[in-house]
Amino acid sequence: MAFSADELRVLRRALATALHPAPLQDEDVQDCLRLAESVDEAVREAGRLRAFLLADLARYREALPGSLGGYLEMLRDALAGGYDPAADDLAALRALRGNAEAAELLARCQVLAERSVRARLARVSRVTVATTSGAPRARLLALPGGRAAADEPKPTPPVPAERPVPKPSEVFPPRRRPVPPPPPEERAAG
């Protein structure tokens, strides 16, 4: 982000006022508000540009392997701008690791992705420690089995209006085949 000479003067006055509080003139206040609006607009524009570049990167990734050169260049630029490689980027680079540039970029992206995951886990663990170090946590009432579930009356099963229709096997049991009589020789011996 670049500031004009006038914007730098306003910024210096604002910083000086922050360090050594003094009443501001209306003109200084208006200048500070205009500078804040300019900075906000620059931040919004940077966000729009970043979204456009990431969408472009995704289009190049989807067109691989035909867009290999453009994809690798765009990914390098995105990484230089603070982009954390996504799982799709790692998968695409793994598929292209036969290319020396892609293999080199894969190694770099794996390191960055691992750092990003470790940082997120550290943030989550700090939040978890902060929330569990105080009073004991209450049970969640919105989940099945919570305190609210014990207070609710159990629904009674609906009474069937009609008798259920029996299955054919219940009405007509399977026929048993008659056992043939023993041969005449065995009858005489018995």
Short mmCIF file of C-alpha atoms in Angstrom, two decimals:
data_model
loop_
_atom_site.label_atom_id
_atom_site.label_comp_id
_atom_site.label_asym_id
_atom_site.label_seq_id
_atom_site.Cartn_x
_atom_site.Cartn_y
_atom_site.Cartn_z
CA MET A 1 0.00 0.00 0.00
CA ALA A 2 1.40 3.39 -0.97
CA PHE A 3 0.48 6.73 0.60
CA SER A 4 0.57 10.09 -1.13
CA ALA A 5 2.51 12.97 0.42
CA ASP A 6 -0.72 14.52 1.76
CA GLU A 7 -1.83 11.19 3.27
CA LEU A 8 1.57 10.80 4.95
CA ARG A 9 1.22 14.25 6.53
CA VAL A 10 -2.22 13.32 7.86
CA LEU A 11 -0.87 10.03 9.16
CA ARG A 12 2.03 11.79 10.92
CA ARG A 13 -0.36 14.27 12.57
CA ALA A 14 -2.65 11.44 13.68
CA LEU A 15 0.25 9.49 15.16
CA ALA A 16 1.61 12.58 16.90
CA THR A 17 -1.84 13.24 18.37
CA ALA A 18 -2.09 9.61 19.52
CA LEU A 19 1.29 9.87 21.27
CA HIS A 20 0.72 13.34 22.72
CA PRO A 21 -3.04 13.89 23.10
CA ALA A 22 -4.12 17.37 22.15
CA PRO A 23 -7.39 18.80 20.86
CA LEU A 24 -7.78 18.41 17.10
CA GLN A 25 -9.06 21.01 14.73
CA ASP A 26 -12.06 20.15 12.60
CA GLU A 27 -9.89 20.13 9.50
CA ASP A 28 -7.53 17.55 11.06
CA VAL A 29 -10.46 15.35 12.04
CA GLN A 30 -11.85 15.48 8.48
CA ASP A 31 -8.41 14.64 7.06
CA CYS A 32 -8.13 11.64 9.39
CA LEU A 33 -11.59 10.41 8.40
CA ARG A 34 -10.75 10.74 4.70
CA LEU A 35 -7.50 8.81 5.25
CA ALA A 36 -9.36 6.09 7.14
CA GLU A 37 -11.85 5.80 4.27
CA SER A 38 -8.99 5.57 1.77
CA VAL A 39 -7.29 2.85 3.80
CA ASP A 40 -10.57 0.94 4.15
CA GLU A 41 -11.13 1.14 0.39
CA ALA A 42 -7.57 -0.08 -0.26
CA VAL A 43 -8.15 -3.02 2.09
CA ARG A 44 -11.42 -3.88 0.33
CA GLU A 45 -9.73 -3.66 -3.06
CA ALA A 46 -6.89 -5.90 -1.86
CA GLY A 47 -9.48 -8.43 -0.68
CA ARG A 48 -11.23 -8.35 -4.06
CA LEU A 49 -7.90 -8.77 -5.86
CA ARG A 50 -6.93 -11.68 -3.60
CA ALA A 51 -10.29 -13.41 -4.22
CA PHE A 52 -9.84 -12.95 -7.97
CA LEU A 53 -6.30 -14.35 -7.90
CA LEU A 54 -7.35 -17.37 -5.82
CA ALA A 55 -10.23 -18.07 -8.20
CA ASP A 56 -7.80 -17.81 -11.11
CA LEU A 57 -5.43 -20.19 -9.33
CA ALA A 58 -8.29 -22.69 -8.91
CA ARG A 59 -9.13 -22.42 -12.64
CA TYR A 60 -5.51 -23.12 -13.58
CA ARG A 61 -5.41 -26.05 -11.12
CA GLU A 62 -8.54 -27.56 -12.69
CA ALA A 63 -6.97 -27.26 -16.17
CA LEU A 64 -3.84 -29.22 -15.20
CA PRO A 65 -1.67 -30.69 -16.64
CA GLY A 66 -2.15 -28.43 -19.67
CA SER A 67 -1.72 -25.25 -17.61
CA LEU A 68 1.35 -26.40 -15.67
CA GLY A 69 3.55 -23.35 -16.33
CA GLY A 70 0.84 -20.83 -15.49
CA TYR A 71 -0.32 -22.77 -12.44
CA LEU A 72 3.17 -23.02 -10.93
CA GLU A 73 3.79 -19.30 -11.50
CA MET A 74 0.45 -18.30 -10.00
CA LEU A 75 0.97 -20.60 -7.01
CA ARG A 76 4.43 -19.10 -6.38
CA ASP A 77 2.92 -15.59 -6.47
CA ALA A 78 0.09 -16.62 -4.13
CA LEU A 79 2.56 -18.19 -1.68
CA ALA A 80 4.64 -15.00 -1.74
CA GLY A 81 1.45 -13.10 -0.83
CA GLY A 82 0.86 -15.25 2.26
CA TYR A 83 -1.43 -17.92 0.75
CA ASP A 84 -1.62 -21.19 2.68
CA PRO A 85 -1.67 -24.05 0.16
CA ALA A 86 -4.93 -25.99 0.17
CA ALA A 87 -5.32 -29.75 0.02
CA ASP A 88 -6.20 -29.42 -3.69
CA ASP A 89 -2.89 -27.68 -4.33
CA LEU A 90 -0.95 -30.41 -2.55
CA ALA A 91 -2.81 -33.13 -4.48
CA ALA A 92 -2.18 -31.37 -7.81
CA LEU A 93 1.52 -30.96 -7.03
CA ARG A 94 1.82 -34.61 -5.99
CA ALA A 95 0.36 -35.63 -9.34
CA LEU A 96 2.90 -33.39 -11.09
CA ARG A 97 5.99 -34.25 -9.05
CA GLY A 98 7.66 -35.71 -12.15
CA ASN A 99 8.29 -32.08 -13.08
CA ALA A 100 11.29 -30.67 -11.16
CA GLU A 101 9.62 -27.29 -10.53
CA ALA A 102 6.45 -28.95 -9.27
CA ALA A 103 8.46 -31.26 -6.96
CA GLU A 104 10.32 -28.27 -5.52
CA LEU A 105 7.08 -26.35 -5.03
CA LEU A 106 5.47 -29.43 -3.43
CA ALA A 107 8.22 -29.58 -0.80
CA ARG A 108 7.74 -25.88 -0.04
CA CYS A 109 3.94 -26.21 0.11
CA GLN A 110 4.12 -29.20 2.45
CA VAL A 111 6.24 -27.20 4.89
CA LEU A 112 3.85 -24.23 4.70
CA ALA A 113 0.78 -26.43 5.10
CA GLU A 114 2.30 -28.15 8.13
CA ARG A 115 3.11 -24.78 9.73
CA SER A 116 -0.43 -23.59 9.07
CA VAL A 117 -1.95 -26.70 10.66
CA ARG A 118 0.33 -26.40 13.70
CA ALA A 119 -0.60 -22.73 14.12
CA ARG A 120 -4.33 -23.53 13.92
CA LEU A 121 -3.95 -26.36 16.44
CA ALA A 122 -2.04 -24.06 18.78
CA ARG A 123 -4.83 -21.46 18.54
CA VAL A 124 -7.47 -24.09 19.19
CA SER A 125 -5.58 -25.48 22.18
CA ARG A 126 -5.15 -21.96 23.63
CA VAL A 127 -8.88 -21.36 23.27
CA THR A 128 -9.66 -24.75 24.79
CA VAL A 129 -7.35 -24.10 27.75
CA ALA A 130 -8.87 -20.66 28.26
CA THR A 131 -12.43 -22.02 28.26
CA THR A 132 -11.70 -25.03 30.48
CA SER A 133 -9.57 -23.26 33.06
CA GLY A 134 -12.57 -21.42 34.54
CA ALA A 135 -15.72 -22.91 36.02
CA PRO A 136 -16.73 -26.43 35.02
CA ARG A 137 -18.59 -26.55 31.75
CA ALA A 138 -22.31 -27.16 31.75
CA ARG A 139 -23.79 -30.02 29.76
CA LEU A 140 -25.02 -29.15 26.34
CA LEU A 141 -28.78 -29.03 26.45
CA ALA A 142 -29.35 -29.14 22.70
CA LEU A 143 -27.78 -32.55 22.25
CA PRO A 144 -29.68 -35.80 22.79
CA GLY A 145 -29.11 -37.05 26.33
CA GLY A 146 -28.65 -33.58 27.81
CA ARG A 147 -30.53 -32.21 30.80
CA ALA A 148 -33.40 -30.96 28.63
CA ALA A 149 -33.91 -34.46 27.20
CA ALA A 150 -34.43 -35.87 30.71
CA ASP A 151 -37.11 -33.27 31.47
CA GLU A 152 -39.14 -33.91 28.33
CA PRO A 153 -41.90 -36.54 28.52
CA LYS A 154 -41.26 -39.59 26.41
CA PRO A 155 -43.62 -39.79 23.44
CA THR A 156 -46.01 -42.72 23.56
CA PRO A 157 -45.97 -44.96 20.52
CA PRO A 158 -49.02 -44.52 18.31
CA VAL A 159 -51.73 -47.13 18.69
CA PRO A 160 -52.38 -48.90 15.41
CA ALA A 161 -55.86 -48.18 14.10
CA GLU A 162 -56.18 -51.54 12.37
CA ARG A 163 -54.73 -54.95 12.89
CA PRO A 164 -51.64 -55.37 10.74
CA VAL A 165 -52.00 -57.54 7.68
CA PRO A 166 -50.39 -60.93 8.29
CA LYS A 167 -47.65 -62.21 6.07
CA PRO A 168 -48.48 -65.12 3.77
CA SER A 169 -46.06 -67.36 5.69
CA GLU A 170 -48.03 -66.67 8.89
CA VAL A 171 -51.38 -67.52 7.30
CA PHE A 172 -50.20 -70.49 5.23
CA PRO A 173 -47.44 -72.36 7.04
CA PRO A 174 -45.04 -74.23 4.83
CA ARG A 175 -46.21 -77.68 3.81
CA ARG A 176 -44.36 -80.56 5.27
CA ARG A 177 -43.58 -83.35 2.91
CA PRO A 178 -44.80 -86.73 4.05
CA VAL A 179 -42.12 -89.08 5.25
CA PRO A 180 -42.05 -92.16 3.03
CA PRO A 181 -42.72 -95.42 4.86
CA PRO A 182 -39.68 -97.60 5.54
CA PRO A 183 -38.94 -100.32 2.96
CA PRO A 184 -40.76 -103.65 3.53
CA GLU A 185 -37.56 -105.45 4.55
CA GLU A 186 -37.05 -103.17 7.55
CA ARG A 187 -40.70 -103.61 8.64
CA ALA A 188 -40.39 -107.34 8.83
CA ALA A 189 -37.16 -107.25 10.83
CA GLY A 190 -38.59 -104.97 13.52
#
